[in-house]
CSV table of C-alpha atoms in Angstrom, one decimal:
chain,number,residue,atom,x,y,z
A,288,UNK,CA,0.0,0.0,0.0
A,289,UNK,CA,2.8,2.6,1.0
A,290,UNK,CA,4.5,1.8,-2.2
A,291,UNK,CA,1.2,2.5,-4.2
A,292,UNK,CA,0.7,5.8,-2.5
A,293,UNK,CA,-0.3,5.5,0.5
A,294,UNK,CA,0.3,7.8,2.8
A,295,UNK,CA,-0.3,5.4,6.4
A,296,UNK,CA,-1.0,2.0,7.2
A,297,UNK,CA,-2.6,0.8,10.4
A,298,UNK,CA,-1.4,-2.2,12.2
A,299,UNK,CA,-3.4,-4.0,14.7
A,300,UNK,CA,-3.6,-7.5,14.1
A,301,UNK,CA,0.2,-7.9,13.1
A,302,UNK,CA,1.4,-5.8,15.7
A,303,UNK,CA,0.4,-8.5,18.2
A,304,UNK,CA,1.5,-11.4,16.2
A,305,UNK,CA,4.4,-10.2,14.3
A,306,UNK,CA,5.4,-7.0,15.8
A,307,UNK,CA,8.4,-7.4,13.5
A,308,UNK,CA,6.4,-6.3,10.9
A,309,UNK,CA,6.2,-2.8,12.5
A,310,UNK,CA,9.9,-2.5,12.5
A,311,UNK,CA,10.6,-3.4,9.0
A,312,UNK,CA,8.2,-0.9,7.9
A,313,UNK,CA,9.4,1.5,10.2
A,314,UNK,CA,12.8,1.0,9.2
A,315,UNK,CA,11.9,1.1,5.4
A,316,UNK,CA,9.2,3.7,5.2
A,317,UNK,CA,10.0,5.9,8.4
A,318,UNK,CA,7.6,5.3,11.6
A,319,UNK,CA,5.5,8.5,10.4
A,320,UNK,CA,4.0,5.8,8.0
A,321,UNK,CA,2.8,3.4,10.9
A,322,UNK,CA,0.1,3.9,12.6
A,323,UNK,CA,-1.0,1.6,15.7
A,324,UNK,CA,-4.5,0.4,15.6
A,325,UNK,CA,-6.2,-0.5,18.8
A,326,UNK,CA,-9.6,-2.3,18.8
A,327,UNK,CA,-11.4,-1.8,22.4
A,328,UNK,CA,-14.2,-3.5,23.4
A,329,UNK,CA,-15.8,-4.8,26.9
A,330,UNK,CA,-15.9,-7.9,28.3
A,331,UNK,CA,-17.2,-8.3,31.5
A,332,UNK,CA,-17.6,-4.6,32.2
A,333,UNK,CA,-13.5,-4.0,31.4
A,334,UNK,CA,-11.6,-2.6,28.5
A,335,UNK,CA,-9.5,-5.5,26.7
A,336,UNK,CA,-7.7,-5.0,23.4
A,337,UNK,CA,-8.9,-7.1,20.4
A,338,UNK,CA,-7.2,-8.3,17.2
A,339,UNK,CA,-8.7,-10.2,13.7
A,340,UNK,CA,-11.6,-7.9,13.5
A,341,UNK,CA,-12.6,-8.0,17.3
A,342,UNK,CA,-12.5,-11.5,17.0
A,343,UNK,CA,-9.6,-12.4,19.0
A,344,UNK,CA,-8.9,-10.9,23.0
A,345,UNK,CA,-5.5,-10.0,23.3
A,346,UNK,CA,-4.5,-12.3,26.2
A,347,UNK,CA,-2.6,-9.3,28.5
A,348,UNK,CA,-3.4,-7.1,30.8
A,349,UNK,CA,-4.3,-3.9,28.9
A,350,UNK,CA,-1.4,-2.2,30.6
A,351,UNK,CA,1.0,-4.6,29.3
A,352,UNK,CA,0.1,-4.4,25.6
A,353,UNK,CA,0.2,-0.8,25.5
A,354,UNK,CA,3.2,-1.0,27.0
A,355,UNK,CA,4.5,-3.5,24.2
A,356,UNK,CA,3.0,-1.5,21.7
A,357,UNK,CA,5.3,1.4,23.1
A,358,UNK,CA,8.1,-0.3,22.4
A,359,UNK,CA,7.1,-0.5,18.6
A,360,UNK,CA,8.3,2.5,16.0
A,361,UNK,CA,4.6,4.1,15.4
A,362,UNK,CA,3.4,7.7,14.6
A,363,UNK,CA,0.3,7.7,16.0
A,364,UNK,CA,-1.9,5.5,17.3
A,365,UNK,CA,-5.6,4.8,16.4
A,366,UNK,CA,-8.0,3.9,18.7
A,367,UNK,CA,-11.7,2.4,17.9
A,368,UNK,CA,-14.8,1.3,20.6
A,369,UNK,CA,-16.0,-1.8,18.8
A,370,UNK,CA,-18.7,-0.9,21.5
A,371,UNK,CA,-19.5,2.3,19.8
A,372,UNK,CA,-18.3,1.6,15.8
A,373,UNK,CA,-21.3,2.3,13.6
A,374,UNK,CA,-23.7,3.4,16.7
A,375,UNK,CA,-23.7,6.7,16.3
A,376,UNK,CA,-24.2,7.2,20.0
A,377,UNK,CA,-21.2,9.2,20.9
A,378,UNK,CA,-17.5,8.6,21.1
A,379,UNK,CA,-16.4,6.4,24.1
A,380,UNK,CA,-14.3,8.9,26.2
A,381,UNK,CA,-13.4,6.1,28.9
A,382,UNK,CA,-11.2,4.7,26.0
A,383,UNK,CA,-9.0,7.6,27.4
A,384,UNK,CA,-8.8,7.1,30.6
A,385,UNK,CA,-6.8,3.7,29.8
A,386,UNK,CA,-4.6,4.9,27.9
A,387,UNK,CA,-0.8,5.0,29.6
A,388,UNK,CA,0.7,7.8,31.0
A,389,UNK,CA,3.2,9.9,29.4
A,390,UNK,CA,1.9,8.3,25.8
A,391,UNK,CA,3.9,11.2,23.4
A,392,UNK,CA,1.7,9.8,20.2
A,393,UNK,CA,-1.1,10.9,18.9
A,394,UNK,CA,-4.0,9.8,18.8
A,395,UNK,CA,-6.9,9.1,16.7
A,396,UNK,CA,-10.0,8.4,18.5
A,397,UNK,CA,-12.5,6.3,16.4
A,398,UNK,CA,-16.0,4.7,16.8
A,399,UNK,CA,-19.3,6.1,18.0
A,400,UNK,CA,-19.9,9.5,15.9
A,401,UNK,CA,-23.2,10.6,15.2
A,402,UNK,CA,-23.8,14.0,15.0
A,403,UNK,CA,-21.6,17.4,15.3
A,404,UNK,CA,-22.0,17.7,19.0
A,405,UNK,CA,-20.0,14.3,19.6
A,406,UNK,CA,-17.2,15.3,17.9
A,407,UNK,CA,-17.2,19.5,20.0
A,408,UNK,CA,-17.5,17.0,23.2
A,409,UNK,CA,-14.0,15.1,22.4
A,410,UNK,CA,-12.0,17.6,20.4
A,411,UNK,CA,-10.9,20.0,23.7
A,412,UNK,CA,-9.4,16.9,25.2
A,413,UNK,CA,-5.6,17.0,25.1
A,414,UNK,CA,-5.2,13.4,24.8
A,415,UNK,CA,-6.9,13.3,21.4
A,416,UNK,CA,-5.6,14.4,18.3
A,417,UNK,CA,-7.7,13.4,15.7
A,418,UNK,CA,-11.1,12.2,15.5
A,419,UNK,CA,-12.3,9.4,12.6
A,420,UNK,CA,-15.7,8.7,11.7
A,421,UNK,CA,-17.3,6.8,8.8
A,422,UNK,CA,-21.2,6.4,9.9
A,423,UNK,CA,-21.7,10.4,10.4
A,424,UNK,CA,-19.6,11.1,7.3
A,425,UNK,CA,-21.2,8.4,4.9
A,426,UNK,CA,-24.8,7.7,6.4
A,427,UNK,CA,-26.1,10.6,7.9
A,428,UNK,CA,-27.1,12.8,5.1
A,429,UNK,CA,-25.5,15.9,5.2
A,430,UNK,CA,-23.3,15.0,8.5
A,431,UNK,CA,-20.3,16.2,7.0
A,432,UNK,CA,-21.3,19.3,6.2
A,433,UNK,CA,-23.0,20.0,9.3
A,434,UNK,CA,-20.2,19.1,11.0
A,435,UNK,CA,-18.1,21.3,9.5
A,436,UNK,CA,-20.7,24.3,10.3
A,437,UNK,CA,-20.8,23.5,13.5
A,438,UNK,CA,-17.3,23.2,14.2
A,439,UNK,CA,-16.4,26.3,12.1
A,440,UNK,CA,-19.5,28.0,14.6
A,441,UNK,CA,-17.6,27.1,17.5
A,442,UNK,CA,-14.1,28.5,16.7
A,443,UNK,CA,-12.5,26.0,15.2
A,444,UNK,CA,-9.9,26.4,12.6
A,445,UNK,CA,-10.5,24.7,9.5
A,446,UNK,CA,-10.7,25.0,5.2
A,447,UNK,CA,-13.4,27.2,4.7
A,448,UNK,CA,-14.6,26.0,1.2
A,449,UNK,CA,-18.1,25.8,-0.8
A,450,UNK,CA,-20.4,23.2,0.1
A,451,UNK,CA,-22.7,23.7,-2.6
A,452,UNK,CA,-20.1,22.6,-5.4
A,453,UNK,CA,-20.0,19.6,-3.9
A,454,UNK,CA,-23.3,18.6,-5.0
């Protein structure tokens, strides 16, 4: 992918299972390029890390695989609430509170955007980055554009450009 244009890969599954992948493409590509991807989800009321699509529980402590994942040459990492994917019931902030302390990447914060006001109740946090979202972008009619209003309505910097050409 990188060497057909792409800017970033995530890594989730293969970070786990062959975290030597994430070094060769570090090595080759530069770590800007790799992105860690994090799959949350509850069981039993706690926060575990998944792999294979949420299919597989990362058998550590949640601790201890962010701690391996660390150790791994990544830009950013990106975090996704299986929980909240595709809900649209609001980004899962406790994802946050989990993750380790002193973490210099940044981070994406995925899963659970529905309308505008999710993403003004996640974007003063210091500990996110970026926000991703594919349900309020692709199935709610005009949530991208609404989005951007409200967002550019509450002071924050962004493209100004015509929505109406994009029609």
């Amino acid at each position: 992918l990188l060497e057909n244009g792409a800017d970033k890969v995530v890594i989730n599954s293969s970070a786990v299972e062959q975290p030597g992948l994430v070094n060769q493409l570090a090595e080759i590509y530069g770590q800007q390029c790799v992105v860690l991807g994090v799959d949350l989800k509850r069981v039993d009321g706690v926060l575990c890390a998944h792999t294979n699509n949420g299919s597989s529980l990362v058998d550590l402590p949640l601790n201890d695989h962010f701690s391996n994942l660390r150790n791994l040459p990544a830009g950013e990492w990106f975090l996704t609430s299986i929980d909240r994917d595709g809900t649209g019931q609001g980004f899962d902030l406790d994802i946050l509170e989990v993750l380790p302390q002193g973490l210099t990447n940044p981070v994406i914060l995925s899963g659970g955007a529905g309308k505008p006001s999710h993403f003004l109740s996640v974007l003063g946090d210091r500990r996110v980055n970026a926000l991703a979202t594919a349900h309020l972008f692709n199935f709610v009619g005009d949530g991208l554009q609404l989005t951007r209003k409200v967002l550019l309505d509450a002071g924050f910097s962004l493209p100004r450009w015509n929505s109406e050409k994009l029609s």
